mmCIF file of C-alpha atoms in Angstrom:
data_model
loop_
_atom_site.group_PDB
_atom_site.id
_atom_site.type_symbol
_atom_site.label_atom_id
_atom_site.label_comp_id
_atom_site.label_asym_id
_atom_site.label_seq_id
_atom_site.Cartn_x
_atom_site.Cartn_y
_atom_site.Cartn_z
ATOM 1 C CA GLN A 9 -9.554 -1.215 -15.693
ATOM 2 C CA VAL A 10 -11.387 -1.738 -12.390
ATOM 3 C CA GLN A 11 -13.118 1.404 -11.072
ATOM 4 C CA LEU A 12 -14.849 1.963 -7.771
ATOM 5 C CA GLN A 13 -17.615 4.364 -6.874
ATOM 6 C CA GLU A 14 -19.071 5.054 -3.495
ATOM 7 C CA SER A 15 -22.694 5.936 -2.983
ATOM 8 C CA GLY A 16 -24.934 6.766 -0.096
ATOM 9 C CA PRO A 17 -26.371 9.591 2.082
ATOM 10 C CA GLY A 18 -24.161 12.481 2.707
ATOM 11 C CA LEU A 19 -25.842 13.422 5.963
ATOM 12 C CA VAL A 20 -26.666 11.104 8.879
ATOM 13 C CA LYS A 21 -28.163 11.974 12.204
ATOM 14 C CA PRO A 22 -26.326 11.157 15.435
ATOM 15 C CA SER A 23 -27.115 7.715 16.927
ATOM 16 C CA GLU A 24 -28.357 6.392 13.412
ATOM 17 C CA THR A 25 -26.681 4.039 11.115
ATOM 18 C CA LEU A 26 -24.354 5.227 8.190
ATOM 19 C CA SER A 27 -24.848 3.036 5.092
ATOM 20 C CA LEU A 28 -22.645 3.171 2.073
ATOM 21 C CA THR A 29 -22.300 1.075 -1.119
ATOM 22 C CA CYS A 30 -19.401 0.640 -3.424
ATOM 23 C CA THR A 31 -20.049 -0.287 -7.024
ATOM 24 C CA VAL A 32 -17.217 -2.128 -8.932
ATOM 25 C CA SER A 33 -17.049 -1.582 -12.667
ATOM 26 C CA GLY A 34 -14.764 -2.867 -15.328
ATOM 27 C CA GLY A 35 -14.093 -6.097 -13.737
ATOM 28 C CA SER A 36 -15.642 -8.785 -11.484
ATOM 29 C CA ILE A 37 -15.927 -8.464 -7.703
ATOM 30 C CA SER A 38 -15.172 -12.082 -7.358
ATOM 31 C CA SER A 39 -11.938 -13.398 -5.800
ATOM 32 C CA TYR A 40 -10.673 -10.198 -4.271
ATOM 33 C CA TYR A 41 -10.719 -8.437 -0.947
ATOM 34 C CA TRP A 42 -12.670 -5.146 -0.678
ATOM 35 C CA SER A 43 -11.997 -2.536 1.940
ATOM 36 C CA TRP A 44 -13.537 0.555 3.425
ATOM 37 C CA ILE A 45 -11.158 3.386 4.602
ATOM 38 C CA ARG A 46 -12.070 6.789 6.051
ATOM 39 C CA GLN A 47 -10.441 10.191 6.459
ATOM 40 C CA PRO A 48 -11.761 12.987 8.735
ATOM 41 C CA ALA A 49 -11.130 16.349 7.327
ATOM 42 C CA GLY A 50 -7.492 17.446 7.780
ATOM 43 C CA LYS A 51 -6.609 14.103 9.283
ATOM 44 C CA GLY A 52 -5.056 10.800 8.366
ATOM 45 C CA LEU A 53 -6.405 7.595 6.910
ATOM 46 C CA GLU A 54 -8.101 4.890 9.059
ATOM 47 C CA TRP A 55 -8.795 1.379 7.777
ATOM 48 C CA ILE A 56 -12.293 0.317 8.688
ATOM 49 C CA GLY A 57 -12.286 -3.208 7.450
ATOM 50 C CA ARG A 58 -12.373 -5.656 4.636
ATOM 51 C CA ILE A 59 -14.733 -8.196 3.093
ATOM 52 C CA TYR A 60 -13.810 -11.148 0.788
ATOM 53 C CA THR A 61 -16.277 -12.234 -1.845
ATOM 54 C CA SER A 62 -17.035 -15.370 0.288
ATOM 55 C CA GLY A 63 -18.395 -12.940 2.849
ATOM 56 C CA SER A 64 -15.565 -13.401 5.384
ATOM 57 C CA THR A 65 -14.738 -10.156 7.106
ATOM 58 C CA ASN A 66 -12.031 -8.481 9.225
ATOM 59 C CA TYR A 67 -12.664 -5.190 11.059
ATOM 60 C CA ASN A 68 -10.639 -2.569 12.746
ATOM 61 C CA PRO A 69 -10.776 -3.464 16.511
ATOM 62 C CA SER A 70 -11.629 0.086 17.487
ATOM 63 C CA LEU A 71 -14.775 0.037 15.267
ATOM 64 C CA LYS A 72 -15.580 -3.678 15.250
ATOM 65 C CA SER A 73 -18.556 -3.470 17.569
ATOM 66 C CA ARG A 74 -20.414 -1.020 15.194
ATOM 67 C CA VAL A 75 -19.301 -2.241 11.721
ATOM 68 C CA THR A 76 -21.023 -4.612 9.401
ATOM 69 C CA MET A 77 -19.875 -5.282 5.774
ATOM 70 C CA SER A 78 -21.590 -7.251 3.174
ATOM 71 C CA VAL A 79 -21.127 -8.223 -0.479
ATOM 72 C CA ASP A 80 -23.511 -8.693 -3.360
ATOM 73 C CA THR A 81 -21.689 -10.413 -6.195
ATOM 74 C CA SER A 82 -24.740 -10.356 -8.475
ATOM 75 C CA LYS A 83 -24.642 -6.504 -8.460
ATOM 76 C CA ASN A 84 -20.800 -6.276 -8.236
ATOM 77 C CA GLN A 85 -21.267 -4.227 -5.010
ATOM 78 C CA PHE A 86 -20.156 -4.349 -1.479
ATOM 79 C CA SER A 87 -21.518 -2.334 1.476
ATOM 80 C CA LEU A 88 -20.719 -0.746 4.796
ATOM 81 C CA LYS A 89 -22.886 -0.111 7.776
ATOM 82 C CA LEU A 90 -21.667 1.825 10.825
ATOM 83 C CA SER A 91 -24.103 2.039 13.677
ATOM 84 C CA SER A 92 -24.542 4.506 16.423
ATOM 85 C CA VAL A 93 -22.635 7.254 14.674
ATOM 86 C CA THR A 94 -21.472 10.481 16.295
ATOM 87 C CA ALA A 95 -19.752 13.547 15.068
ATOM 88 C CA ALA A 96 -16.443 11.781 15.242
ATOM 89 C CA ASP A 97 -17.600 9.488 12.296
ATOM 90 C CA THR A 98 -17.736 12.505 10.014
ATOM 91 C CA ALA A 99 -15.221 11.742 7.319
ATOM 92 C CA VAL A 100 -14.615 11.114 3.573
ATOM 93 C CA TYR A 101 -15.245 7.381 3.144
ATOM 94 C CA TYR A 102 -13.381 5.534 0.511
ATOM 95 C CA CYS A 103 -13.771 2.008 -0.805
ATOM 96 C CA ALA A 104 -10.753 0.210 -2.336
ATOM 97 C CA THR A 105 -9.558 -3.094 -3.643
ATOM 98 C CA GLU A 106 -7.244 -4.704 -1.117
ATOM 99 C CA GLY A 107 -4.341 -6.956 -1.844
ATOM 100 C CA LEU A 108 -2.053 -8.256 0.896
ATOM 101 C CA GLY A 109 -0.843 -4.962 2.412
ATOM 102 C CA TRP A 110 -1.866 -2.626 -0.429
ATOM 103 C CA PHE A 111 -4.934 -0.796 -1.684
ATOM 104 C CA ASP A 112 -5.465 -0.080 -5.342
ATOM 105 C CA PRO A 113 -7.564 1.175 -6.946
ATOM 106 C CA TRP A 114 -9.533 3.464 -4.734
ATOM 107 C CA GLY A 115 -12.913 5.177 -5.250
ATOM 108 C CA GLN A 116 -13.075 8.904 -5.465
ATOM 109 C CA GLY A 117 -14.484 9.028 -1.835
ATOM 110 C CA THR A 118 -17.763 10.300 -0.450
ATOM 111 C CA LEU A 119 -18.178 12.777 2.328
ATOM 112 C CA VAL A 120 -20.466 11.726 5.204
ATOM 113 C CA THR A 121 -21.400 14.307 7.790
ATOM 114 C CA VAL A 122 -22.970 13.283 11.048
ATOM 115 C CA SER A 123 -25.294 16.094 12.280
ATOM 116 C CA SER A 124 -28.752 16.673 13.386
ATOM 117 C CA GLN B 8 -4.991 -0.067 17.080
ATOM 118 C CA SER B 9 -2.391 2.708 17.241
ATOM 119 C CA ALA B 10 -1.115 4.296 13.963
ATOM 120 C CA LEU B 11 2.217 3.774 12.541
ATOM 121 C CA THR B 12 4.656 6.629 13.202
ATOM 122 C CA GLN B 13 5.589 9.097 10.379
ATOM 123 C CA PRO B 14 7.080 12.584 10.641
ATOM 124 C CA ALA B 15 4.469 15.248 10.283
ATOM 125 C CA SER B 16 6.345 17.119 7.574
ATOM 126 C CA VAL B 17 9.484 17.009 5.339
ATOM 127 C CA SER B 18 10.667 19.399 2.806
ATOM 128 C CA GLY B 19 13.214 19.660 -0.023
ATOM 129 C CA SER B 20 14.205 21.668 -2.976
ATOM 130 C CA PRO B 21 13.654 20.597 -6.552
ATOM 131 C CA GLY B 22 16.225 17.983 -7.567
ATOM 132 C CA GLN B 23 17.021 16.905 -4.132
ATOM 133 C CA SER B 24 16.114 13.578 -2.427
ATOM 134 C CA ILE B 25 14.052 13.199 0.657
ATOM 135 C CA THR B 26 13.181 10.202 2.817
ATOM 136 C CA ILE B 27 10.069 9.623 4.931
ATOM 137 C CA SER B 28 10.141 7.089 7.646
ATOM 138 C CA CYS B 29 7.366 4.920 8.909
ATOM 139 C CA THR B 30 7.900 3.159 12.235
ATOM 140 C CA GLY B 31 5.855 0.340 13.615
ATOM 141 C CA THR B 32 6.487 -2.836 15.668
ATOM 142 C CA SER B 33 7.411 -6.506 15.181
ATOM 143 C CA SER B 34 3.629 -7.133 14.773
ATOM 144 C CA ASP B 35 3.184 -5.037 11.711
ATOM 145 C CA VAL B 36 6.130 -3.370 9.748
ATOM 146 C CA GLY B 37 8.762 -5.549 11.178
ATOM 147 C CA GLY B 38 6.947 -8.767 10.914
ATOM 148 C CA TYR B 39 5.820 -8.676 7.230
ATOM 149 C CA ASN B 40 7.072 -7.391 3.939
ATOM 150 C CA TYR B 41 3.562 -5.943 3.307
ATOM 151 C CA VAL B 42 4.239 -2.261 3.631
ATOM 152 C CA SER B 43 2.797 0.087 1.025
ATOM 153 C CA TRP B 44 3.054 3.816 0.468
ATOM 154 C CA TYR B 45 0.388 6.236 -0.838
ATOM 155 C CA GLN B 46 0.552 9.758 -2.287
ATOM 156 C CA GLN B 47 -2.461 12.060 -1.750
ATOM 157 C CA HIS B 48 -2.969 15.422 -3.383
ATOM 158 C CA PRO B 49 -5.624 17.806 -1.825
ATOM 159 C CA GLY B 50 -9.097 16.732 -2.453
ATOM 160 C CA LYS B 51 -8.009 13.543 -4.288
ATOM 161 C CA ALA B 52 -8.047 9.919 -3.402
ATOM 162 C CA PRO B 53 -4.711 8.271 -2.327
ATOM 163 C CA LYS B 54 -2.597 6.768 -4.992
ATOM 164 C CA LEU B 55 -0.505 3.593 -4.501
ATOM 165 C CA MET B 56 3.109 4.338 -5.003
ATOM 166 C CA ILE B 57 4.943 1.404 -3.410
ATOM 167 C CA TYR B 58 3.740 -2.139 -2.320
ATOM 168 C CA ASP B 59 5.468 -5.040 -0.717
ATOM 169 C CA VAL B 60 8.096 -2.651 0.739
ATOM 170 C CA SER B 61 9.950 -1.812 -2.462
ATOM 171 C CA ASN B 62 7.809 -2.572 -5.594
ATOM 172 C CA ARG B 63 6.547 0.054 -7.849
ATOM 173 C CA PRO B 64 3.083 -0.338 -9.592
ATOM 174 C CA SER B 65 3.095 0.155 -13.408
ATOM 175 C CA GLY B 66 3.218 3.922 -14.171
ATOM 176 C CA VAL B 67 4.786 5.093 -10.988
ATOM 177 C CA SER B 68 8.013 6.932 -11.586
ATOM 178 C CA ASN B 69 11.336 5.171 -10.696
ATOM 179 C CA ARG B 70 12.183 8.301 -8.631
ATOM 180 C CA PHE B 71 10.089 6.670 -5.910
ATOM 181 C CA SER B 72 11.661 3.826 -3.942
ATOM 182 C CA GLY B 73 10.945 1.950 -0.772
ATOM 183 C CA SER B 74 12.959 -0.007 1.808
ATOM 184 C CA LYS B 75 12.736 -1.560 5.178
ATOM 185 C CA SER B 76 15.075 -2.102 8.161
ATOM 186 C CA GLY B 77 13.674 -3.759 11.250
ATOM 187 C CA ASN B 78 10.519 -2.070 12.395
ATOM 188 C CA THR B 79 10.993 1.020 10.102
ATOM 189 C CA ALA B 80 10.055 1.460 6.501
ATOM 190 C CA SER B 81 11.143 4.271 4.288
ATOM 191 C CA LEU B 82 10.051 5.983 1.183
ATOM 192 C CA THR B 83 12.735 7.896 -0.812
ATOM 193 C CA ILE B 84 11.887 10.338 -3.510
ATOM 194 C CA SER B 85 14.724 11.360 -5.641
ATOM 195 C CA GLY B 86 15.009 14.330 -8.051
ATOM 196 C CA LEU B 87 12.205 16.139 -6.286
ATOM 197 C CA GLN B 88 9.670 17.862 -8.513
ATOM 198 C CA ALA B 89 6.980 20.405 -7.754
ATOM 199 C CA GLU B 90 4.326 17.768 -8.517
ATOM 200 C CA ASP B 91 5.635 15.618 -5.762
ATOM 201 C CA GLU B 92 4.234 18.060 -3.157
ATOM 202 C CA ALA B 93 1.519 16.058 -1.328
ATOM 203 C CA ASP B 94 0.664 14.088 1.699
ATOM 204 C CA TYR B 95 2.278 10.645 1.923
ATOM 205 C CA TYR B 96 0.948 7.701 3.989
ATOM 206 C CA CYS B 97 2.495 4.356 4.789
ATOM 207 C CA SER B 98 0.426 1.185 5.515
ATOM 208 C CA SER B 99 1.194 -2.226 6.937
ATOM 209 C CA TYR B 100 -0.450 -5.566 7.307
ATOM 210 C CA THR B 101 -0.593 -6.634 10.928
ATOM 211 C CA SER B 102 -0.432 -9.858 12.960
ATOM 212 C CA SER B 103 -4.154 -9.476 13.666
ATOM 213 C CA SER B 104 -4.954 -9.721 9.988
ATOM 214 C CA THR B 105 -5.767 -5.926 9.964
ATOM 215 C CA GLN B 106 -4.290 -3.027 8.090
ATOM 216 C CA LYS B 107 -2.945 0.192 9.789
ATOM 217 C CA PHE B 108 -1.863 3.429 8.361
ATOM 218 C CA GLY B 109 0.723 5.977 9.430
ATOM 219 C CA GLY B 110 -0.330 9.370 10.464
ATOM 220 C CA GLY B 111 0.822 10.950 7.219
ATOM 221 C CA THR B 112 3.609 13.219 6.160
ATOM 222 C CA LYS B 113 3.224 16.459 4.398
ATOM 223 C CA LEU B 114 5.945 16.951 1.758
ATOM 224 C CA THR B 115 6.734 20.523 0.752
ATOM 225 C CA VAL B 116 8.857 21.203 -2.245
ATOM 226 C CA LEU B 117 10.622 24.512 -1.620
#
């Protein structure tokens, strides 16, 4: 079955750009939507955005000005960039396959801390 | 975008049934049958429990059921078991082609 795995730096300095990659295994990345979701410690889930394998994207309006997503079908990977980060962006970041209104499966999540 | 509204906590005894509500607007929950529910145990990734309001993925117990009336969706868990103790989140597609989550509900099995 399809499995997802997030990777990237666990520590990012304030004002810099957070970069994460999600590697899809056990299936093709083609013809699906792929999403990023985050969860600050002790808080709820926040949808960041989605990308289709064609490269089309939709972003959370509250993050839109700072988010860029991309997909590399040759590597079965998709990526997230979040610019101008602050401590408020400290969270566990998940990647997930998105259907219409649902997310499954999810990656295990990766903690990103924003600190100098 | 504002989160969907869920109760912060619910509780029940083993064997009982509980219901968690998820309230949105006509632009999300009320406008589409694309509501899903997730179970999250501490330190784990969320797990899809219900999709398209009332459908269960393969492998999810039939003790979990979903419904919707107007702008409010509900998750019902019958025959509560200790292993059901977790955080539960709803999610809905929106008229802006985005997704939004509820604030989460902590279920305690007494």
